[in-house]
Short mmCIF file of C-alpha atoms in Angstrom, two decimals:
data_model
loop_
_atom_site.label_atom_id
_atom_site.label_comp_id
_atom_site.label_asym_id
_atom_site.label_seq_id
_atom_site.Cartn_x
_atom_site.Cartn_y
_atom_site.Cartn_z
CA UNK A 491 0.00 0.00 0.00
CA UNK A 492 2.92 2.26 0.76
CA UNK A 493 4.23 1.76 -2.75
CA UNK A 494 1.40 3.88 -4.10
CA UNK A 495 3.06 6.94 -2.59
CA UNK A 496 6.16 6.57 -4.72
CA UNK A 497 6.28 8.48 -7.94
CA UNK A 498 8.94 8.87 -10.58
CA UNK A 499 11.64 11.46 -10.05
CA UNK A 500 14.99 12.43 -11.42
CA UNK A 501 17.78 10.34 -9.83
CA UNK A 502 19.65 12.14 -7.08
CA UNK A 503 23.42 12.46 -7.12
CA UNK A 504 24.82 9.71 -4.86
CA UNK A 505 26.58 11.04 -1.75
CA UNK A 506 30.32 10.55 -1.38
CA UNK A 507 31.22 8.40 1.67
CA UNK A 508 33.06 10.21 4.46
CA UNK A 509 36.06 7.90 4.81
CA UNK A 510 37.92 10.26 7.14
CA UNK A 511 35.13 10.15 9.68
CA UNK A 512 34.92 6.37 9.34
CA UNK A 513 38.65 6.07 10.12
CA UNK A 514 38.20 8.17 13.25
CA UNK A 515 35.54 5.75 14.50
CA UNK A 516 38.11 2.99 14.40
CA UNK A 517 37.09 -0.36 15.89
CA UNK A 518 34.10 1.04 17.75
CA UNK A 519 30.62 0.10 16.57
CA UNK A 520 28.35 2.94 15.39
CA UNK A 521 26.39 2.66 18.64
CA UNK A 522 29.58 2.83 20.74
CA UNK A 523 30.80 5.84 18.79
CA UNK A 524 27.40 7.54 19.17
CA UNK A 525 27.63 7.02 22.93
CA UNK A 526 31.10 8.63 22.88
CA UNK A 527 29.65 11.62 21.01
CA UNK A 528 26.93 12.06 23.62
CA UNK A 529 29.49 11.86 26.43
CA UNK A 530 31.67 14.46 24.73
CA UNK A 531 28.63 16.71 24.32
CA UNK A 532 27.91 16.56 28.04
CA UNK A 533 31.51 17.53 28.77
CA UNK A 534 31.01 20.89 27.01
CA UNK A 535 27.39 21.35 28.11
CA UNK A 536 25.91 20.51 24.71
CA UNK A 537 22.97 18.14 24.21
CA UNK A 538 22.78 16.02 21.08
CA UNK A 539 20.76 12.85 20.50
CA UNK A 540 23.39 11.12 18.42
CA UNK A 541 22.64 7.49 17.63
CA UNK A 542 24.04 4.74 15.42
CA UNK A 543 21.83 5.80 12.53
CA UNK A 544 23.19 9.34 12.60
CA UNK A 545 26.78 8.03 12.59
CA UNK A 546 25.93 5.83 9.61
CA UNK A 547 24.50 8.78 7.69
CA UNK A 548 27.62 10.84 8.33
CA UNK A 549 29.85 8.01 7.15
CA UNK A 550 27.65 7.47 4.08
CA UNK A 551 28.11 11.14 3.16
CA UNK A 552 24.44 12.01 3.55
CA UNK A 553 25.36 14.69 6.10
CA UNK A 554 27.94 16.80 4.32
CA UNK A 555 28.32 19.34 7.12
CA UNK A 556 27.12 19.03 10.73
CA UNK A 557 25.12 21.70 12.48
CA UNK A 558 26.84 24.02 14.92
CA UNK A 559 26.12 21.91 18.00
CA UNK A 560 27.64 18.79 16.43
CA UNK A 561 30.54 20.84 15.08
CA UNK A 562 31.47 21.93 18.60
CA UNK A 563 31.20 18.36 19.88
CA UNK A 564 33.30 16.85 17.08
CA UNK A 565 36.02 19.49 17.43
CA UNK A 566 36.05 18.84 21.17
CA UNK A 567 36.45 15.10 20.55
CA UNK A 568 39.27 15.60 18.04
CA UNK A 569 41.24 18.67 19.18
CA UNK A 570 43.49 20.26 16.60
CA UNK A 571 41.42 19.03 13.68
CA UNK A 572 39.16 21.10 11.44
CA UNK A 573 35.84 20.08 9.90
CA UNK A 574 37.74 19.41 6.67
CA UNK A 575 40.04 17.02 8.56
CA UNK A 576 36.91 15.17 9.70
CA UNK A 577 35.78 14.77 6.09
CA UNK A 578 33.11 17.47 6.04
CA UNK A 579 32.50 20.05 3.33
CA UNK A 580 32.91 23.77 4.12
CA UNK A 581 29.70 25.22 5.48
CA UNK A 582 29.68 27.96 2.87
CA UNK A 583 29.68 25.41 0.05
CA UNK A 584 26.69 23.42 1.26
CA UNK A 585 23.36 24.43 -0.28
CA UNK A 586 24.57 27.97 -0.77
CA UNK A 587 24.88 28.81 2.94
CA UNK A 588 27.22 31.61 3.91
CA UNK A 589 29.53 31.16 6.89
CA UNK A 590 28.00 32.43 10.11
CA UNK A 591 29.69 35.53 11.43
CA UNK A 592 30.69 35.96 15.06
CA UNK A 593 27.88 38.38 15.74
CA UNK A 594 25.14 36.37 14.08
CA UNK A 595 22.13 35.79 16.30
CA UNK A 596 18.54 34.68 16.06
CA UNK A 597 15.64 37.05 15.90
CA UNK A 598 14.37 38.03 19.32
CA UNK A 599 10.86 36.93 18.55
CA UNK A 600 11.66 33.28 17.73
CA UNK A 601 10.40 30.81 20.35
CA UNK A 602 12.75 28.72 22.51
CA UNK A 603 15.79 30.37 21.01
CA UNK A 604 17.97 29.03 23.80
CA UNK A 605 17.57 25.56 22.33
CA UNK A 606 17.46 26.40 18.65
CA UNK A 607 21.00 25.37 17.77
CA UNK A 608 21.09 22.34 20.03
CA UNK A 609 20.42 18.72 19.20
CA UNK A 610 19.58 19.09 15.53
CA UNK A 611 20.67 16.67 12.80
CA UNK A 612 21.08 19.39 10.18
CA UNK A 613 21.30 17.24 7.08
CA UNK A 614 22.44 19.66 4.37
CA UNK A 615 21.60 17.15 1.66
CA UNK A 616 23.67 16.82 -1.49
CA UNK A 617 20.78 16.86 -3.96
CA UNK A 618 19.11 19.92 -5.37
CA UNK A 619 16.00 21.25 -3.63
CA UNK A 620 13.68 23.99 -4.70
CA UNK A 621 12.72 26.93 -2.52
CA UNK A 622 9.57 25.27 -1.19
CA UNK A 623 11.60 22.35 0.16
CA UNK A 624 14.05 24.66 1.90
CA UNK A 625 11.26 26.68 3.50
CA UNK A 626 9.38 23.56 4.58
CA UNK A 627 12.52 22.19 6.15
CA UNK A 628 13.07 25.41 8.10
CA UNK A 629 9.47 25.29 9.30
CA UNK A 630 10.32 22.02 11.04
CA UNK A 631 13.93 22.74 11.96
CA UNK A 632 14.37 26.34 13.04
CA UNK A 633 11.28 26.69 15.17
CA UNK A 634 11.47 23.30 16.87
CA UNK A 635 8.54 21.53 18.43
CA UNK A 636 6.98 24.78 19.61
CA UNK A 637 6.44 26.13 16.12
CA UNK A 638 3.19 28.04 15.90
CA UNK A 639 0.69 27.49 13.14
CA UNK A 640 1.76 30.73 11.45
CA UNK A 641 5.25 29.37 10.92
CA UNK A 642 3.95 26.48 8.79
CA UNK A 643 3.34 28.62 5.75
CA UNK A 644 4.92 26.03 3.44
CA UNK A 645 2.09 23.61 4.13
CA UNK A 646 -0.37 26.33 3.27
CA UNK A 647 1.51 26.96 0.05
CA UNK A 648 1.40 23.26 -0.82
CA UNK A 649 -2.32 23.06 -0.22
CA UNK A 650 -2.92 26.24 -2.16
CA UNK A 651 -1.00 24.78 -5.07
CA UNK A 652 -3.13 21.65 -5.04
CA UNK A 653 -6.33 23.67 -4.89
CA UNK A 654 -5.18 25.72 -7.85
CA UNK A 655 -4.72 22.59 -9.93
CA UNK A 656 -0.94 22.55 -9.75
CA UNK A 657 0.66 19.27 -8.67
CA UNK A 658 1.97 19.17 -5.09
CA UNK A 659 5.71 18.71 -4.87
CA UNK A 660 6.87 15.20 -3.98
CA UNK A 661 8.70 14.81 -0.68
CA UNK A 662 12.39 13.92 -0.67
CA UNK A 663 15.06 13.04 1.87
CA UNK A 664 15.22 16.64 3.09
CA UNK A 665 11.56 16.61 4.13
CA UNK A 666 11.90 13.14 5.69
CA UNK A 667 14.90 14.36 7.69
CA UNK A 668 13.04 17.47 8.82
CA UNK A 669 10.10 15.32 9.95
CA UNK A 670 12.37 13.05 11.97
CA UNK A 671 14.02 16.07 13.54
CA UNK A 672 10.64 17.54 14.54
CA UNK A 673 10.01 14.36 16.54
CA UNK A 674 13.39 14.66 18.28
CA UNK A 675 12.75 18.30 19.09
CA UNK A 676 9.36 17.58 20.67
CA UNK A 677 10.83 14.82 22.82
CA UNK A 678 13.72 16.99 23.96
CA UNK A 679 11.52 19.94 24.85
CA UNK A 680 9.01 17.70 26.63
CA UNK A 681 11.82 16.18 28.71
CA UNK A 682 12.90 19.66 29.75
CA UNK A 683 9.65 21.57 30.10
CA UNK A 684 6.65 19.21 30.14
CA UNK A 685 3.73 19.00 27.78
CA UNK A 686 1.37 21.83 28.63
CA UNK A 687 3.15 24.55 26.68
CA UNK A 688 3.86 22.36 23.68
CA UNK A 689 0.69 20.50 22.73
CA UNK A 690 -1.24 23.20 20.87
CA UNK A 691 1.82 24.20 18.87
CA UNK A 692 2.87 20.64 18.01
CA UNK A 693 -0.37 19.85 16.19
CA UNK A 694 0.63 21.98 13.18
CA UNK A 695 3.78 19.96 12.31
CA UNK A 696 1.63 16.82 12.50
CA UNK A 697 -0.74 18.20 9.86
CA UNK A 698 2.30 19.01 7.73
CA UNK A 699 3.58 15.45 8.11
CA UNK A 700 0.38 13.89 6.80
CA UNK A 701 0.26 16.44 3.98
CA UNK A 702 3.71 15.19 2.96
CA UNK A 703 2.36 11.63 2.87
CA UNK A 704 -0.49 12.74 0.63
CA UNK A 705 1.94 14.48 -1.71
CA UNK A 706 3.84 11.23 -2.33
CA UNK A 707 7.55 10.53 -2.20
CA UNK A 708 10.38 10.45 -4.70
CA UNK A 709 11.55 6.96 -3.68
CA UNK A 710 10.26 3.98 -1.68
CA UNK A 711 12.93 4.47 0.98
CA UNK A 712 11.76 8.06 1.45
CA UNK A 713 8.12 6.92 1.62
CA UNK A 714 9.02 4.45 4.38
CA UNK A 715 10.78 7.19 6.34
CA UNK A 716 7.81 9.52 5.92
CA UNK A 717 5.35 6.91 7.17
CA UNK A 718 7.55 6.08 10.17
CA UNK A 719 8.19 9.75 10.88
CA UNK A 720 4.53 10.72 10.64
CA UNK A 721 3.58 7.86 12.94
CA UNK A 722 6.23 8.77 15.50
CA UNK A 723 5.15 12.40 15.34
CA UNK A 724 1.52 11.36 15.93
CA UNK A 725 2.67 9.44 19.01
CA UNK A 726 4.71 12.41 20.26
CA UNK A 727 1.78 14.80 19.83
CA UNK A 728 -0.47 12.19 21.43
CA UNK A 729 1.87 12.03 24.41
CA UNK A 730 1.75 15.81 24.81
CA UNK A 731 -2.05 15.56 24.89
CA UNK A 732 -1.85 12.61 27.28
CA UNK A 733 0.54 14.31 29.71
CA UNK A 734 -1.54 17.50 29.72
CA UNK A 735 -4.75 15.62 30.57
CA UNK A 736 -6.39 15.65 27.11
CA UNK A 737 -7.10 11.93 27.05
CA UNK A 738 -9.57 11.91 24.14
CA UNK A 739 -7.11 13.82 21.94
CA UNK A 740 -4.32 11.46 22.95
CA UNK A 741 -6.40 8.39 22.11
CA UNK A 742 -7.12 9.81 18.66
CA UNK A 743 -3.45 10.52 17.95
CA UNK A 744 -2.33 7.09 19.15
CA UNK A 745 -4.98 5.45 16.95
CA UNK A 746 -3.72 7.49 14.00
CA UNK A 747 -0.19 6.26 14.65
CA UNK A 748 -1.39 2.67 14.89
CA UNK A 749 -3.24 2.99 11.58
CA UNK A 750 -0.09 4.42 9.99
CA UNK A 751 1.93 1.49 11.31
CA UNK A 752 -0.54 -1.06 9.96
CA UNK A 753 -0.71 0.72 6.59
CA UNK A 754 3.06 0.53 6.16
CA UNK A 755 3.57 -2.87 7.84
CA UNK A 756 5.87 -1.31 10.48
CA UNK A 757 6.06 -3.50 13.63
CA UNK A 758 8.35 -1.07 15.44
CA UNK A 759 5.86 1.77 15.07
CA UNK A 760 3.00 -0.59 15.95
CA UNK A 761 4.73 -1.62 19.18
CA UNK A 762 5.31 2.03 20.09
CA UNK A 763 1.69 2.98 19.40
CA UNK A 764 0.36 0.08 21.50
CA UNK A 765 2.84 0.94 24.26
CA UNK A 766 1.47 4.45 24.59
CA UNK A 767 -2.10 3.24 24.21
CA UNK A 768 -1.55 0.93 27.18
CA UNK A 769 -0.13 3.79 29.25
CA UNK A 770 -3.08 6.01 28.36
CA UNK A 771 -5.60 3.27 29.18
CA UNK A 772 -4.06 2.84 32.62
CA UNK A 773 -4.21 6.58 33.32
CA UNK A 774 -7.79 6.79 32.02
CA UNK A 775 -8.98 4.07 34.40
CA UNK A 776 -9.24 1.25 31.83
CA UNK A 777 -6.73 -1.26 33.27
CA UNK A 778 -7.96 -4.28 31.32
CA UNK A 779 -7.44 -2.37 28.08
CA UNK A 780 -3.96 -1.46 29.35
CA UNK A 781 -3.12 -5.15 29.80
CA UNK A 782 -4.40 -6.12 26.35
CA UNK A 783 -2.69 -3.20 24.58
CA UNK A 784 0.63 -3.93 26.28
CA UNK A 785 0.39 -7.60 25.34
CA UNK A 786 -0.32 -6.62 21.73
CA UNK A 787 2.73 -4.37 21.86
CA UNK A 788 4.85 -7.26 23.08
CA UNK A 789 3.69 -9.45 20.21
CA UNK A 790 4.65 -6.74 17.71
CA UNK A 791 7.98 -6.04 19.44
CA UNK A 792 9.21 -9.59 19.97
CA UNK A 793 10.83 -9.96 16.50
CA UNK A 794 12.62 -6.60 16.87
CA UNK A 795 15.21 -8.01 19.28
CA UNK A 796 15.22 -5.14 21.81
CA UNK A 797 15.29 -6.35 25.42
CA UNK A 798 14.87 -2.80 26.71
CA UNK A 799 11.70 -2.37 24.66
CA UNK A 800 10.34 -5.66 25.99
CA UNK A 801 11.18 -4.47 29.51
CA UNK A 802 9.17 -1.27 29.07
CA UNK A 803 6.23 -3.16 27.60
CA UNK A 804 6.24 -5.60 30.52
CA UNK A 805 6.09 -2.58 32.84
CA UNK A 806 3.09 -1.27 30.93
CA UNK A 807 1.43 -4.66 31.45
CA UNK A 808 2.32 -4.57 35.15
CA UNK A 809 0.59 -1.21 35.46
CA UNK A 810 -2.56 -2.69 33.99
CA UNK A 811 -2.53 -5.66 36.36
CA UNK A 812 -2.02 -3.29 39.29
CA UNK A 813 -5.09 -1.33 38.17
CA UNK A 814 -7.05 -4.59 38.24
CA UNK A 815 -5.77 -5.20 41.80
CA UNK A 816 -4.09 -8.39 40.53
CA UNK A 817 -0.93 -8.43 42.65
CA UNK A 818 0.28 -11.77 41.29
CA UNK A 819 -0.08 -10.70 37.66
CA UNK A 820 1.65 -7.41 38.45
CA UNK A 821 4.58 -9.10 40.21
CA UNK A 822 5.04 -11.57 37.36
CA UNK A 823 5.16 -8.75 34.81
CA UNK A 824 7.60 -6.79 36.99
CA UNK A 825 9.93 -9.81 37.17
CA UNK A 826 9.88 -10.07 33.37
CA UNK A 827 10.57 -6.35 33.08
CA UNK A 828 13.57 -6.58 35.40
CA UNK A 829 14.90 -9.65 33.59
CA UNK A 830 14.73 -7.98 30.19
CA UNK A 831 16.22 -4.77 31.57
CA UNK A 832 19.13 -6.67 33.12
CA UNK A 833 20.22 -7.90 29.69
CA UNK A 834 21.31 -4.36 28.90
CA UNK A 835 20.94 -2.01 25.93
CA UNK A 836 21.60 -2.97 22.32
CA UNK A 837 21.80 -1.42 18.87
CA UNK A 838 18.24 -2.61 18.24
CA UNK A 839 16.76 -0.35 20.94
CA UNK A 840 14.45 2.26 19.35
CA UNK A 841 15.66 5.85 19.34
CA UNK A 842 12.51 7.03 21.14
CA UNK A 843 13.47 4.97 24.19
CA UNK A 844 16.31 7.30 25.18
CA UNK A 845 14.26 8.20 28.30
CA UNK A 846 14.15 4.59 29.49
CA UNK A 847 16.89 3.91 31.97
CA UNK A 848 17.08 2.64 35.52
CA UNK A 849 15.31 5.77 36.81
CA UNK A 850 12.26 5.14 34.61
CA UNK A 851 12.27 1.45 35.56
CA UNK A 852 12.15 2.43 39.24
CA UNK A 853 9.55 5.13 38.62
CA UNK A 854 7.15 2.81 36.79
CA UNK A 855 7.54 0.13 39.45
CA UNK A 856 6.79 2.78 42.09
CA UNK A 857 3.52 3.56 40.27
CA UNK A 858 2.56 -0.11 40.33
CA UNK A 859 3.06 -0.43 44.09
CA UNK A 860 1.27 2.86 44.66
CA UNK A 861 -1.74 1.60 42.70
CA UNK A 862 -1.70 -1.56 44.83
CA UNK A 863 -1.60 0.57 48.00
CA UNK A 864 1.84 -0.58 49.16
CA UNK A 865 3.00 2.93 50.08
CA UNK A 866 6.37 2.10 51.74
CA UNK A 867 7.46 -0.01 48.78
CA UNK A 868 6.21 2.62 46.33
CA UNK A 869 8.10 5.37 48.18
CA UNK A 870 11.30 3.34 48.14
CA UNK A 871 11.22 2.94 44.38
CA UNK A 872 10.13 6.55 43.77
CA UNK A 873 13.02 7.83 45.91
CA UNK A 874 15.42 5.66 43.94
CA UNK A 875 13.99 6.98 40.65
CA UNK A 876 14.48 10.60 41.71
CA UNK A 877 18.03 9.90 42.85
CA UNK A 878 18.95 8.21 39.57
CA UNK A 879 17.33 10.75 37.24
CA UNK A 880 19.62 12.93 35.12
CA UNK A 881 18.85 16.50 36.30
CA UNK A 882 18.75 17.68 32.67
CA UNK A 883 15.44 15.82 32.29
CA UNK A 884 13.58 18.22 34.55
CA UNK A 885 10.10 16.96 33.77
CA UNK A 886 10.88 13.39 34.84
CA UNK A 887 12.71 14.59 37.95
CA UNK A 888 9.59 16.53 38.92
CA UNK A 889 7.37 13.52 38.15
CA UNK A 890 9.37 11.04 40.24
CA UNK A 891 9.64 13.48 43.15
CA UNK A 892 5.89 14.16 43.00
CA UNK A 893 5.30 10.40 43.09
CA UNK A 894 7.57 10.18 46.13
CA UNK A 895 5.72 13.02 47.89
CA UNK A 896 2.36 11.35 47.34
CA UNK A 897 3.56 7.92 48.48
CA UNK A 898 5.10 9.40 51.63
CA UNK A 899 1.95 11.38 52.40
CA UNK A 900 -0.33 8.37 52.00
CA UNK A 901 2.14 6.23 53.95
CA UNK A 902 1.86 8.47 57.02
CA UNK A 903 5.11 10.47 56.71
CA UNK A 904 3.83 14.03 56.28
CA UNK A 905 7.03 15.96 57.00
CA UNK A 906 9.03 14.00 54.42
CA UNK A 907 6.16 14.30 51.96
CA UNK A 908 6.07 18.08 52.40
CA UNK A 909 9.82 18.25 51.81
CA UNK A 910 9.53 16.28 48.57
CA UNK A 911 6.52 18.35 47.50
CA UNK A 912 8.48 21.55 48.09
CA UNK A 913 11.25 20.28 45.82
CA UNK A 914 8.64 19.75 43.10
CA UNK A 915 7.34 23.29 43.58
CA UNK A 916 10.90 24.53 43.01
CA UNK A 917 10.88 22.81 39.60
CA UNK A 918 7.55 24.16 38.38
CA UNK A 919 9.16 27.28 36.96
CA UNK A 920 10.77 25.03 34.34
CA UNK A 921 8.14 22.30 34.02
CA UNK A 922 4.60 22.69 32.67
CA UNK A 923 2.91 19.35 33.23
CA UNK A 924 -0.71 18.84 34.22
CA UNK A 925 0.24 15.35 35.40
CA UNK A 926 2.71 16.72 37.95
CA UNK A 927 0.30 19.44 39.10
CA UNK A 928 -2.50 16.92 39.54
CA UNK A 929 -0.27 14.67 41.64
CA UNK A 930 0.78 17.62 43.80
CA UNK A 931 -2.84 18.62 44.32
CA UNK A 932 -3.62 15.11 45.55
CA UNK A 933 -0.67 15.22 47.94
CA UNK A 934 -1.81 18.59 49.28
CA UNK A 935 -5.27 17.20 50.03
CA UNK A 936 -3.76 14.25 51.93
CA UNK A 937 -1.52 16.61 53.95
CA UNK A 938 -4.28 19.05 54.96
CA UNK A 939 -4.94 17.35 58.34
CA UNK A 940 -1.23 17.85 59.17
CA UNK A 941 -1.00 21.55 58.36
CA UNK A 942 0.01 22.46 61.92
CA UNK A 943 3.43 20.97 61.23
CA UNK A 944 5.74 23.77 60.08
CA UNK A 945 7.11 22.03 56.97
CA UNK A 946 3.66 20.89 55.89
CA UNK A 947 2.25 24.38 56.40
CA UNK A 948 4.99 25.91 54.27
CA UNK A 949 4.31 23.44 51.46
CA UNK A 950 0.55 23.97 51.58
CA UNK A 951 0.92 27.76 51.55
CA UNK A 952 3.22 27.65 48.52
CA UNK A 953 1.01 25.14 46.75
CA UNK A 954 -2.08 27.26 47.42
CA UNK A 955 -0.35 30.29 45.92
CA UNK A 956 0.32 28.56 42.59
CA UNK A 957 -1.36 30.32 39.64
CA UNK A 958 -4.20 28.30 38.24
CA UNK A 959 -3.53 26.87 34.77
CA UNK A 960 -5.18 28.73 31.91
#
């Protein structure tokens, strides 16, 4: 069915492999080298989501010149070398770009400018692209996940062209790359800031993605990337709806992603869609649906060979069993999750699972015990999750600490709960998450009978002074 999206096009000039970069990788696998890139980025306070696929594209010559964030990381990894020494083309020679001057800066009105140059796989493709392609790419790339509808003018132009009887331009590798980058941007910004400020703005890139599918693709490989990218974007937008309490919207987006997966026979996307559907069903009070969706996800994921993915899906199943008050079923699923997790990461782990480490494992187990009413055990795992969480991922740190506060409050430890709740309040300037606010509100209600205690009183006063969400 996907083949119907492929239409004839002029052959693109094949990229020239970057042999210099390949030599620098040495005996390390692409995944090992990608991990080294991420470590080097942290050393200089950069954040890039480099993975084995990105390394492969550099070595294949598809990325002729890295963006500025990757440039800084690579030059840090290989001191004394220039971009040319690393096998890259001069920036000024790639797609007509002029070198950036020292004083160059972004316009003051562009959203999230602090993060604009970070964590972007700027592809700078070797083939020719017309102006519409370049503008469409910038609509995804320069504004990030928070792009407002007004910045998606290229989609409007494409639809106008169709309405006027002119053929819509077929999508190429540049558009597929921009779509994939939009997904990465949304995930990064959600990790840092939470969903509430992102959801309304992220819907516009999703409409663009499905417009690209309708326009067709220049090659089958591009069509496959567009289907996968559109499905992943639907899941990301669905998650923003989910995390901000818009459950009906989230269900619709997850169903759209599942349909996209089935249309293109993509088991990886299908497993991801079912995974999020299971999570949503648990949160919406439909635990039996959560169990069935997580089991369907496991069936789709089993041939993919990712133990970490199977671990996460077992945790989703455990959450469903906990919601059904089935302690035995929950414990059995938790054991499977821990067994899969203990086998370690692999090159087959999906890129979207970058959030899933030991902290998330502990956090999801804490939620299971909390649902079962085992507050001491839940608090122990939630505390461990907060301790393990990378502080860069502010939203998850706030989530795990809010879980800890609630478990402590319900377990009869009000002073400790108030202390944890206060730490969450300190993070709310950076995090906009309805989920976290809802959890804090529940904790505050549990602590009300203890308001004579000084620490509890301080927490309740600060919580009561929070501005109400719009």
